[in-house]
Tab-separated table of N, CA, C and O in Angstrom:
chain	number	residue	atom	x	y	z
A	1	MET	N	19.311	-39.059	-4.875
A	1	MET	CA	18.238	-38.100	-4.687
A	1	MET	C	17.916	-37.948	-3.209
A	1	MET	O	17.649	-36.844	-2.747
A	2	LYS	N	17.955	-39.072	-2.514
A	2	LYS	CA	17.645	-39.049	-1.088
A	2	LYS	C	18.681	-38.229	-0.321
A	2	LYS	O	18.335	-37.470	0.589
A	3	LYS	N	19.933	-38.354	-0.722
A	3	LYS	CA	21.005	-37.640	-0.032
A	3	LYS	C	20.915	-36.129	-0.296
A	3	LYS	O	21.171	-35.326	0.599
A	4	ILE	N	20.530	-35.740	-1.494
A	4	ILE	CA	20.384	-34.321	-1.826
A	4	ILE	C	19.273	-33.698	-0.990
A	4	ILE	O	19.434	-32.599	-0.446
A	5	ILE	N	18.153	-34.374	-0.866
A	5	ILE	CA	17.042	-33.885	-0.033
A	5	ILE	C	17.476	-33.791	1.422
A	5	ILE	O	17.182	-32.803	2.111
A	6	TYR	N	18.196	-34.791	1.879
A	6	TYR	CA	18.664	-34.815	3.268
A	6	TYR	C	19.602	-33.638	3.551
A	6	TYR	O	19.453	-32.936	4.556
A	7	VAL	N	20.549	-33.392	2.663
A	7	VAL	CA	21.510	-32.292	2.860
A	7	VAL	C	20.803	-30.940	2.769
A	7	VAL	O	21.030	-30.048	3.602
A	8	PHE	N	19.929	-30.767	1.784
A	8	PHE	CA	19.217	-29.508	1.616
A	8	PHE	C	18.359	-29.188	2.836
A	8	PHE	O	18.383	-28.060	3.354
A	9	LEU	N	17.600	-30.157	3.299
A	9	LEU	CA	16.737	-29.916	4.460
A	9	LEU	C	17.540	-29.732	5.739
A	9	LEU	O	17.139	-28.971	6.625
A	10	SER	N	18.681	-30.384	5.844
A	10	SER	CA	19.544	-30.181	7.011
A	10	SER	C	20.079	-28.748	7.051
A	10	SER	O	20.120	-28.122	8.113
A	11	ILE	N	20.462	-28.240	5.897
A	11	ILE	CA	20.915	-26.851	5.822
A	11	ILE	C	19.776	-25.897	6.173
A	11	ILE	O	19.971	-24.918	6.906
A	12	MET	N	18.577	-26.190	5.691
A	12	MET	CA	17.420	-25.350	6.006
A	12	MET	C	17.108	-25.367	7.497
A	12	MET	O	16.737	-24.329	8.061
A	13	ILE	N	17.247	-26.504	8.141
A	13	ILE	CA	17.002	-26.591	9.581
A	13	ILE	C	17.994	-25.718	10.344
A	13	ILE	O	17.613	-24.947	11.231
A	14	VAL	N	19.258	-25.815	9.996
A	14	VAL	CA	20.281	-25.021	10.688
A	14	VAL	C	20.044	-23.530	10.476
A	14	VAL	O	20.097	-22.741	11.425
A	15	LEU	N	19.763	-23.120	9.241
A	15	LEU	CA	19.510	-21.711	8.968
A	15	LEU	C	18.269	-21.203	9.687
A	15	LEU	O	18.268	-20.095	10.242
A	16	ASN	N	17.201	-21.980	9.697
A	16	ASN	CA	15.983	-21.571	10.397
A	16	ASN	C	16.209	-21.447	11.894
A	16	ASN	O	15.686	-20.523	12.525
A	17	LEU	N	16.959	-22.356	12.472
A	17	LEU	CA	17.223	-22.277	13.908
A	17	LEU	C	18.081	-21.061	14.247
A	17	LEU	O	17.843	-20.385	15.257
A	18	ILE	N	19.069	-20.759	13.416
A	18	ILE	CA	19.905	-19.577	13.659
A	18	ILE	C	19.075	-18.301	13.530
A	18	ILE	O	19.153	-17.402	14.376
A	19	LEU	N	18.263	-18.212	12.480
A	19	LEU	CA	17.427	-17.024	12.295
A	19	LEU	C	16.380	-16.884	13.395
A	19	LEU	O	16.105	-15.780	13.860
A	20	SER	N	15.777	-17.996	13.810
A	20	SER	CA	14.766	-17.911	14.865
A	20	SER	C	15.388	-17.467	16.181
A	20	SER	O	14.797	-16.667	16.911
A	21	LEU	N	16.581	-17.937	16.493
A	21	LEU	CA	17.253	-17.482	17.708
A	21	LEU	C	17.615	-16.002	17.599
A	21	LEU	O	17.467	-15.246	18.571
A	22	ASN	N	18.050	-15.579	16.418
A	22	ASN	CA	18.372	-14.165	16.198
A	22	ASN	C	17.134	-13.286	16.395
A	22	ASN	O	17.185	-12.261	17.081
A	23	PHE	N	16.010	-13.659	15.796
A	23	PHE	CA	14.781	-12.881	15.947
A	23	PHE	C	14.255	-12.916	17.376
A	23	PHE	O	13.714	-11.932	17.870
A	24	LEU	N	14.398	-14.038	18.039
A	24	LEU	CA	13.904	-14.165	19.408
A	24	LEU	C	14.673	-13.257	20.358
A	24	LEU	O	14.097	-12.658	21.266
A	25	LEU	N	15.959	-13.114	20.149
A	25	LEU	CA	16.775	-12.281	21.027
A	25	LEU	C	16.620	-10.780	20.748
A	25	LEU	O	16.998	-9.969	21.588
A	26	LYS	N	16.066	-10.411	19.616
A	26	LYS	CA	15.894	-8.987	19.305
A	26	LYS	C	14.769	-8.345	20.101
A	26	LYS	O	14.824	-7.161	20.392
A	27	GLU	N	13.725	-9.069	20.417
A	27	GLU	CA	12.589	-8.592	21.220
A	27	GLU	C	12.020	-7.290	20.673
A	27	GLU	O	12.048	-6.256	21.308
A	28	ARG	N	11.480	-7.334	19.465
A	28	ARG	CA	10.945	-6.137	18.826
A	28	ARG	C	9.569	-6.379	18.253
A	28	ARG	O	9.204	-7.495	17.926
A	29	VAL	N	8.833	-5.281	18.114
A	29	VAL	CA	7.601	-5.253	17.335
A	29	VAL	C	7.856	-4.289	16.194
A	29	VAL	O	8.286	-3.148	16.416
A	30	VAL	N	7.632	-4.737	14.971
A	30	VAL	CA	8.000	-3.975	13.774
A	30	VAL	C	6.744	-3.663	12.975
A	30	VAL	O	5.849	-4.496	12.836
A	31	LEU	N	6.701	-2.455	12.433
A	31	LEU	CA	5.587	-2.008	11.600
A	31	LEU	C	6.127	-1.628	10.226
A	31	LEU	O	7.046	-0.807	10.120
A	32	ASN	N	5.571	-2.238	9.172
A	32	ASN	CA	5.923	-1.847	7.803
A	32	ASN	C	5.244	-0.525	7.497
A	32	ASN	O	4.052	-0.355	7.762
A	33	LEU	N	5.977	0.407	6.941
A	33	LEU	CA	5.419	1.730	6.676
A	33	LEU	C	4.807	1.796	5.285
A	33	LEU	O	5.385	1.333	4.320
A	34	ASN	N	3.631	2.389	5.229
A	34	ASN	CA	2.987	2.719	3.967
A	34	ASN	C	2.520	4.166	4.059
A	34	ASN	O	2.858	4.872	5.005
A	35	SER	N	1.746	4.627	3.109
A	35	SER	CA	1.367	6.045	3.090
A	35	SER	C	0.508	6.433	4.296
A	35	SER	O	0.657	7.531	4.835
A	36	GLU	N	-0.371	5.535	4.744
A	36	GLU	CA	-1.204	5.834	5.919
A	36	GLU	C	-0.361	5.887	7.191
A	36	GLU	O	-0.524	6.790	8.014
A	37	ASN	N	0.525	4.924	7.346
A	37	ASN	CA	1.359	4.866	8.544
A	37	ASN	C	2.315	6.043	8.632
A	37	ASN	O	2.583	6.550	9.714
A	38	ARG	N	2.837	6.468	7.512
A	38	ARG	CA	3.805	7.572	7.521
A	38	ARG	C	3.190	8.850	8.090
A	38	ARG	O	3.830	9.580	8.833
A	39	GLU	N	1.951	9.118	7.738
A	39	GLU	CA	1.305	10.335	8.249
A	39	GLU	C	1.075	10.240	9.756
A	39	GLU	O	1.275	11.213	10.480
A	40	ILE	N	0.658	9.090	10.233
A	40	ILE	CA	0.441	8.901	11.676
A	40	ILE	C	1.754	9.031	12.425
A	40	ILE	O	1.839	9.704	13.461
A	41	ILE	N	2.796	8.437	11.904
A	41	ILE	CA	4.103	8.501	12.562
A	41	ILE	C	4.665	9.919	12.495
A	41	ILE	O	5.238	10.408	13.471
A	42	ARG	N	4.461	10.581	11.388
A	42	ARG	CA	4.946	11.961	11.255
A	42	ARG	C	4.264	12.872	12.284
A	42	ARG	O	4.893	13.744	12.882
A	43	GLN	N	2.983	12.644	12.554
A	43	GLN	CA	2.262	13.454	13.533
A	43	GLN	C	2.677	13.119	14.959
A	43	GLN	O	2.905	14.005	15.777
A	44	ASP	N	2.757	11.827	15.282
A	44	ASP	CA	3.037	11.414	16.654
A	44	ASP	C	4.496	11.583	17.039
A	44	ASP	O	4.814	11.899	18.179
A	45	LEU	N	5.385	11.370	16.105
A	45	LEU	CA	6.812	11.338	16.428
A	45	LEU	C	7.464	12.706	16.345
A	45	LEU	O	8.483	12.938	16.973
A	46	ASN	N	6.876	13.620	15.570
A	46	ASN	CA	7.512	14.915	15.304
A	46	ASN	C	8.929	14.706	14.797
A	46	ASN	O	9.870	15.340	15.243
A	47	TYR	N	9.052	13.762	13.870
A	47	TYR	CA	10.354	13.376	13.333
A	47	TYR	C	10.771	14.397	12.298
A	47	TYR	O	10.065	14.636	11.321
A	48	THR	N	11.897	15.023	12.502
A	48	THR	CA	12.327	16.115	11.629
A	48	THR	C	12.997	15.620	10.360
A	48	THR	O	13.079	16.348	9.386
A	49	ARG	N	13.493	14.407	10.361
A	49	ARG	CA	14.183	13.889	9.178
A	49	ARG	C	13.180	13.377	8.145
A	49	ARG	O	11.988	13.318	8.383
A	50	ASN	N	13.692	12.947	7.031
A	50	ASN	CA	12.866	12.459	5.936
A	50	ASN	C	12.356	11.057	6.265
A	50	ASN	O	13.143	10.127	6.403
A	51	LEU	N	11.045	10.898	6.376
A	51	LEU	CA	10.463	9.586	6.667
A	51	LEU	C	10.309	8.734	5.411
A	51	LEU	O	10.011	7.560	5.510
A	52	ASP	N	10.495	9.319	4.238
A	52	ASP	CA	10.307	8.568	2.999
A	52	ASP	C	11.365	7.495	2.809
A	52	ASP	O	11.121	6.498	2.148
A	53	SER	N	12.533	7.673	3.389
A	53	SER	CA	13.590	6.678	3.229
A	53	SER	C	13.478	5.543	4.246
A	53	SER	O	14.165	4.536	4.121
A	54	ILE	N	12.603	5.674	5.228
A	54	ILE	CA	12.430	4.632	6.245
A	54	ILE	C	11.430	3.602	5.736
A	54	ILE	O	10.336	3.950	5.295
A	55	LYS	N	11.802	2.331	5.785
A	55	LYS	CA	10.940	1.249	5.308
A	55	LYS	C	10.087	0.656	6.424
A	55	LYS	O	8.943	0.300	6.210
A	56	LYS	N	10.675	0.527	7.623
A	56	LYS	CA	9.981	-0.053	8.763
A	56	LYS	C	10.371	0.730	10.011
A	56	LYS	O	11.420	1.366	10.052
A	57	ILE	N	9.516	0.653	11.011
A	57	ILE	CA	9.830	1.239	12.299
A	57	ILE	C	9.502	0.194	13.364
A	57	ILE	O	8.527	-0.545	13.240
A	58	GLY	N	10.362	0.088	14.358
A	58	GLY	CA	10.171	-0.922	15.380
A	58	GLY	C	10.394	-0.355	16.766
A	58	GLY	O	11.083	0.646	16.948
A	59	ILE	N	9.778	-1.017	17.744
A	59	ILE	CA	9.994	-0.655	19.138
A	59	ILE	C	10.478	-1.887	19.877
A	59	ILE	O	10.124	-3.011	19.544
A	60	GLY	N	11.311	-1.659	20.871
A	60	GLY	CA	11.859	-2.752	21.642
A	60	GLY	C	10.891	-3.223	22.717
A	60	GLY	O	10.072	-2.471	23.222
A	61	LYS	N	11.012	-4.471	23.076
A	61	LYS	CA	10.239	-5.078	24.164
A	61	LYS	C	11.215	-5.707	25.139
A	61	LYS	O	12.341	-6.025	24.801
A	62	GLY	N	10.783	-5.923	26.341
A	62	GLY	CA	11.630	-6.587	27.323
A	62	GLY	C	12.807	-5.717	27.718
A	62	GLY	O	12.646	-4.579	28.161
A	63	TRP	N	14.000	-6.236	27.564
A	63	TRP	CA	15.213	-5.506	27.920
A	63	TRP	C	15.435	-4.290	27.045
A	63	TRP	O	16.138	-3.360	27.414
A	64	HIS	N	14.863	-4.279	25.872
A	64	HIS	CA	15.078	-3.195	24.908
A	64	HIS	C	13.875	-2.253	24.841
A	64	HIS	O	13.624	-1.649	23.812
A	65	SER	N	13.138	-2.105	25.921
A	65	SER	CA	11.865	-1.375	25.876
A	65	SER	C	12.027	0.131	25.704
A	65	SER	O	11.065	0.817	25.436
A	66	ASP	N	13.208	0.663	25.863
A	66	ASP	CA	13.403	2.107	25.711
A	66	ASP	C	14.078	2.467	24.392
A	66	ASP	O	14.634	3.537	24.256
A	67	GLU	N	13.974	1.604	23.404
A	67	GLU	CA	14.642	1.831	22.125
A	67	GLU	C	13.639	1.812	20.973
A	67	GLU	O	12.675	1.061	20.990
A	68	MET	N	13.897	2.655	19.980
A	68	MET	CA	13.109	2.682	18.758
A	68	MET	C	14.060	2.436	17.593
A	68	MET	O	15.167	2.971	17.574
A	69	TYR	N	13.620	1.610	16.649
A	69	TYR	CA	14.477	1.196	15.539
A	69	TYR	C	13.888	1.695	14.235
A	69	TYR	O	12.695	1.539	13.980
A	70	PHE	N	14.736	2.294	13.411
A	70	PHE	CA	14.342	2.753	12.092
A	70	PHE	C	15.081	1.904	11.070
A	70	PHE	O	16.305	1.881	11.040
A	71	TYR	N	14.319	1.195	10.228
A	71	TYR	CA	14.884	0.307	9.215
A	71	TYR	C	14.900	1.037	7.874
A	71	TYR	O	13.870	1.475	7.382
A	72	TYR	N	16.082	1.143	7.304
A	72	TYR	CA	16.260	1.765	5.997
A	72	TYR	C	16.488	0.668	4.965
A	72	TYR	O	16.554	-0.517	5.292
A	73	SER	N	16.640	1.047	3.701
A	73	SER	CA	16.916	0.052	2.675
A	73	SER	C	18.318	-0.511	2.851
A	73	SER	O	19.171	0.086	3.514
A	74	PHE	N	18.549	-1.651	2.275
A	74	PHE	CA	19.813	-2.378	2.313
A	74	PHE	C	20.197	-2.818	3.730
A	74	PHE	O	21.374	-2.924	4.066
A	75	GLY	N	19.218	-3.034	4.594
A	75	GLY	CA	19.473	-3.609	5.908
A	75	GLY	C	20.050	-2.685	6.955
A	75	GLY	O	20.448	-3.134	8.021
A	76	ARG	N	20.105	-1.393	6.677
A	76	ARG	CA	20.617	-0.463	7.685
A	76	ARG	C	19.541	-0.236	8.751
A	76	ARG	O	18.372	-0.028	8.435
A	77	VAL	N	19.974	-0.272	10.015
A	77	VAL	CA	19.070	-0.044	11.137
A	77	VAL	C	19.673	1.037	12.023
A	77	VAL	O	20.842	0.969	12.381
A	78	LYS	N	18.866	2.034	12.345
A	78	LYS	CA	19.311	3.087	13.243
A	78	LYS	C	18.514	2.967	14.535
A	78	LYS	O	17.287	2.863	14.512
A	79	THR	N	19.202	3.000	15.663
A	79	THR	CA	18.573	2.867	16.962
A	79	THR	C	18.573	4.220	17.665
A	79	THR	O	19.590	4.899	17.710
A	80	GLU	N	17.410	4.585	18.210
A	80	GLU	CA	17.308	5.804	18.995
A	80	GLU	C	16.622	5.476	20.312
A	80	GLU	O	15.734	4.619	20.361
A	81	LEU	N	17.019	6.156	21.352
A	81	LEU	CA	16.403	5.961	22.658
A	81	LEU	C	15.088	6.735	22.735
A	81	LEU	O	14.984	7.858	22.227
A	82	ILE	N	14.104	6.145	23.387
A	82	ILE	CA	12.804	6.780	23.556
A	82	ILE	C	12.839	7.610	24.833
A	82	ILE	O	13.159	7.092	25.901
A	83	PRO	N	12.507	8.895	24.756
A	83	PRO	CA	12.500	9.714	25.972
A	83	PRO	C	11.344	9.333	26.895
A	83	PRO	O	10.266	8.984	26.441
A	84	GLU	N	11.589	9.401	28.175
A	84	GLU	CA	10.564	9.075	29.167
A	84	GLU	C	9.515	10.184	29.225
A	84	GLU	O	9.835	11.357	29.134
A	85	GLY	N	8.262	9.817	29.396
A	85	GLY	CA	7.202	10.776	29.628
A	85	GLY	C	6.689	11.498	28.403
A	85	GLY	O	5.876	12.403	28.532
A	86	ASN	N	7.123	11.154	27.232
A	86	ASN	CA	6.645	11.792	26.015
A	86	ASN	C	5.359	11.094	25.585
A	86	ASN	O	5.369	9.937	25.182
A	87	LYS	N	4.211	11.798	25.701
A	87	LYS	CA	2.917	11.182	25.441
A	87	LYS	C	2.738	10.785	23.980
A	87	LYS	O	2.158	9.760	23.675
A	88	SER	N	3.246	11.589	23.049
A	88	SER	CA	3.076	11.266	21.633
A	88	SER	C	3.839	9.998	21.267
A	88	SER	O	3.383	9.200	20.452
A	89	VAL	N	5.010	9.792	21.870
A	89	VAL	CA	5.757	8.558	21.614
A	89	VAL	C	5.012	7.372	22.225
A	89	VAL	O	4.996	6.285	21.654
A	90	GLY	N	4.355	7.580	23.359
A	90	GLY	CA	3.546	6.517	23.957
A	90	GLY	C	2.392	6.123	23.057
A	90	GLY	O	2.067	4.942	22.922
A	91	ASN	N	1.753	7.114	22.417
A	91	ASN	CA	0.684	6.816	21.457
A	91	ASN	C	1.230	6.055	20.259
A	91	ASN	O	0.592	5.137	19.752
A	92	LEU	N	2.406	6.441	19.812
A	92	LEU	CA	3.039	5.763	18.682
A	92	LEU	C	3.389	4.325	19.044
A	92	LEU	O	3.184	3.413	18.242
A	93	MET	N	3.881	4.112	20.246
A	93	MET	CA	4.227	2.758	20.683
A	93	MET	C	2.991	1.874	20.733
A	93	MET	O	3.033	0.711	20.317
A	94	SER	N	1.871	2.407	21.230
A	94	SER	CA	0.651	1.597	21.263
A	94	SER	C	0.139	1.323	19.850
A	94	SER	O	-0.376	0.236	19.573
A	95	TYR	N	0.308	2.290	18.930
A	95	TYR	CA	-0.092	2.071	17.536
A	95	TYR	C	0.749	0.969	16.895
A	95	TYR	O	0.225	0.101	16.188
A	96	ILE	N	2.048	0.987	17.150
A	96	ILE	CA	2.923	-0.051	16.593
A	96	ILE	C	2.602	-1.396	17.218
A	96	ILE	O	2.605	-2.422	16.536
A	97	ASP	N	2.294	-1.432	18.508
A	97	ASP	CA	1.905	-2.691	19.154
A	97	ASP	C	0.648	-3.287	18.524
A	97	ASP	O	0.553	-4.501	18.330
A	98	GLU	N	-0.325	-2.444	18.226
A	98	GLU	CA	-1.593	-2.926	17.668
A	98	GLU	C	-1.468	-3.356	16.214
A	98	GLU	O	-2.076	-4.338	15.796
A	99	ASN	N	-0.704	-2.623	15.422
A	99	ASN	CA	-0.677	-2.849	13.975
A	99	ASN	C	0.581	-3.518	13.457
A	99	ASN	O	0.632	-3.884	12.290
A	100	GLY	N	1.606	-3.674	14.283
A	100	GLY	CA	2.855	-4.274	13.845
A	100	GLY	C	2.872	-5.779	14.061
A	100	GLY	O	1.902	-6.383	14.525
A	101	TYR	N	3.981	-6.377	13.725
A	101	TYR	CA	4.164	-7.810	13.942
A	101	TYR	C	5.355	-8.022	14.865
A	101	TYR	O	6.330	-7.284	14.833
A	102	SER	N	5.245	-9.034	15.683
A	102	SER	CA	6.289	-9.328	16.659
A	102	SER	C	7.342	-10.231	16.034
A	102	SER	O	7.019	-11.211	15.356
A	103	LEU	N	8.605	-9.914	16.269
A	103	LEU	CA	9.675	-10.775	15.771
A	103	LEU	C	9.721	-12.098	16.537
A	103	LEU	O	10.246	-13.081	16.029
A	104	ASP	N	9.145	-12.125	17.741
A	104	ASP	CA	9.041	-13.383	18.468
A	104	ASP	C	8.128	-14.362	17.729
A	104	ASP	O	8.386	-15.568	17.696
A	105	ARG	N	7.055	-13.849	17.141
A	105	ARG	CA	6.150	-14.707	16.372
A	105	ARG	C	6.836	-15.233	15.114
A	105	ARG	O	6.667	-16.395	14.736
A	106	VAL	N	7.628	-14.397	14.474
A	106	VAL	CA	8.392	-14.832	13.301
A	106	VAL	C	9.383	-15.923	13.700
A	106	VAL	O	9.554	-16.919	12.991
A	107	ALA	N	10.024	-15.750	14.865
A	107	ALA	CA	10.961	-16.767	15.359
A	107	ALA	C	10.239	-18.087	15.621
A	107	ALA	O	10.764	-19.165	15.311
A	108	PHE	N	9.035	-18.022	16.176
A	108	PHE	CA	8.269	-19.240	16.434
A	108	PHE	C	7.899	-19.945	15.130
A	108	PHE	O	7.983	-21.171	15.037
A	109	ILE	N	7.529	-19.179	14.111
A	109	ILE	CA	7.184	-19.774	12.810
A	109	ILE	C	8.402	-20.448	12.188
A	109	ILE	O	8.315	-21.555	11.647
A	110	LEU	N	9.567	-19.799	12.270
A	110	LEU	CA	10.784	-20.413	11.733
A	110	LEU	C	11.156	-21.679	12.492
A	110	LEU	O	11.590	-22.669	11.895
A	111	PHE	N	10.973	-21.667	13.808
A	111	PHE	CA	11.263	-22.852	14.611
A	111	PHE	C	10.322	-23.996	14.245
A	111	PHE	O	10.755	-25.139	14.104
A	112	CYS	N	9.045	-23.684	14.073
A	112	CYS	CA	8.080	-24.723	13.683
A	112	CYS	C	8.381	-25.271	12.292
A	112	CYS	O	8.224	-26.477	12.051
A	113	SER	N	8.804	-24.401	11.388
A	113	SER	CA	9.143	-24.900	10.050
A	113	SER	C	10.374	-25.798	10.090
A	113	SER	O	10.463	-26.762	9.322
A	114	SER	N	11.312	-25.535	10.984
A	114	SER	CA	12.468	-26.428	11.097
A	114	SER	C	12.051	-27.785	11.670
A	114	SER	O	12.620	-28.814	11.297
A	115	ILE	N	11.047	-27.815	12.533
A	115	ILE	CA	10.528	-29.094	13.029
A	115	ILE	C	9.856	-29.866	11.887
A	115	ILE	O	10.023	-31.089	11.783
A	116	VAL	N	9.120	-29.157	11.036
A	116	VAL	CA	8.497	-29.807	9.878
A	116	VAL	C	9.571	-30.376	8.953
A	116	VAL	O	9.450	-31.502	8.458
A	117	TYR	N	10.651	-29.626	8.730
A	117	TYR	CA	11.754	-30.124	7.909
A	117	TYR	C	12.388	-31.365	8.530
A	117	TYR	O	12.756	-32.302	7.818
A	118	LEU	N	12.505	-31.365	9.836
A	118	LEU	CA	13.064	-32.532	10.515
A	118	LEU	C	12.170	-33.753	10.344
A	118	LEU	O	12.661	-34.866	10.108
A	119	ILE	N	10.868	-33.568	10.429
A	119	ILE	CA	9.930	-34.676	10.207
A	119	ILE	C	10.043	-35.177	8.772
A	119	ILE	O	10.031	-36.393	8.524
A	120	ILE	N	10.180	-34.275	7.818
A	120	ILE	CA	10.339	-34.684	6.418
A	120	ILE	C	11.627	-35.475	6.239
A	120	ILE	O	11.657	-36.485	5.523
A	121	ILE	N	12.697	-35.045	6.895
A	121	ILE	CA	13.960	-35.794	6.819
A	121	ILE	C	13.787	-37.199	7.366
A	121	ILE	O	14.264	-38.179	6.774
A	122	ILE	N	13.098	-37.324	8.481
A	122	ILE	CA	12.891	-38.662	9.086
A	122	ILE	C	12.072	-39.523	8.145
A	122	ILE	O	12.386	-40.699	7.942
A	123	VAL	N	11.046	-38.969	7.535
A	123	VAL	CA	10.205	-39.743	6.620
A	123	VAL	C	10.993	-40.148	5.380
A	123	VAL	O	10.954	-41.298	4.949
A	124	VAL	N	11.731	-39.216	4.796
A	124	VAL	CA	12.492	-39.502	3.580
A	124	VAL	C	13.615	-40.514	3.885
A	124	VAL	O	13.894	-41.400	3.074
A	125	TYR	N	14.214	-40.416	5.034
A	125	TYR	CA	15.305	-41.316	5.413
A	125	TYR	C	14.796	-42.746	5.604
A	125	TYR	O	15.486	-43.709	5.272
A	126	ASN	N	13.577	-42.879	6.125
A	126	ASN	CA	13.044	-44.212	6.424
A	126	ASN	C	12.280	-44.843	5.261
A	126	ASN	O	12.018	-46.030	5.263
A	127	VAL	N	11.910	-44.061	4.260
A	127	VAL	CA	11.178	-44.589	3.124
A	127	VAL	C	12.170	-44.924	2.012
A	127	VAL	O	13.076	-44.158	1.712
A	128	ASN	N	12.001	-46.066	1.408
A	128	ASN	CA	12.876	-46.470	0.314
A	128	ASN	C	12.432	-45.801	-0.984
A	128	ASN	O	11.293	-45.949	-1.412
A	129	LEU	N	13.311	-45.033	-1.591
A	129	LEU	CA	13.003	-44.383	-2.864
A	129	LEU	C	13.651	-45.105	-4.014
A	129	LEU	O	14.712	-45.558	-4.011
């Protein structure tokens, strides 16, 4: 039983570290779309395509600050460049910053959970079951 817990938690640590590094390198703020958000985005973005198929919208930070990401179902992501000087896109970016979630924060949570798993492994390894 001890070995099964050890192997399972070791796999979880590796997966969490890989995912946290992946999220950390993306440098994005993502907003889940609902009916209220869709109307705001439709007004600010002047997006001509169908917004109903988009599940999330994200903006890049850091090195990726001029990119906008559209998340569709089944993990498809479309990247578009943000034009300079477009005031409506600037309003949209500030709205996503205020109401979205940062992938850096998700990466930090995954990293902290892998530390908790490591502590559990140390405790389980040192305690006689």
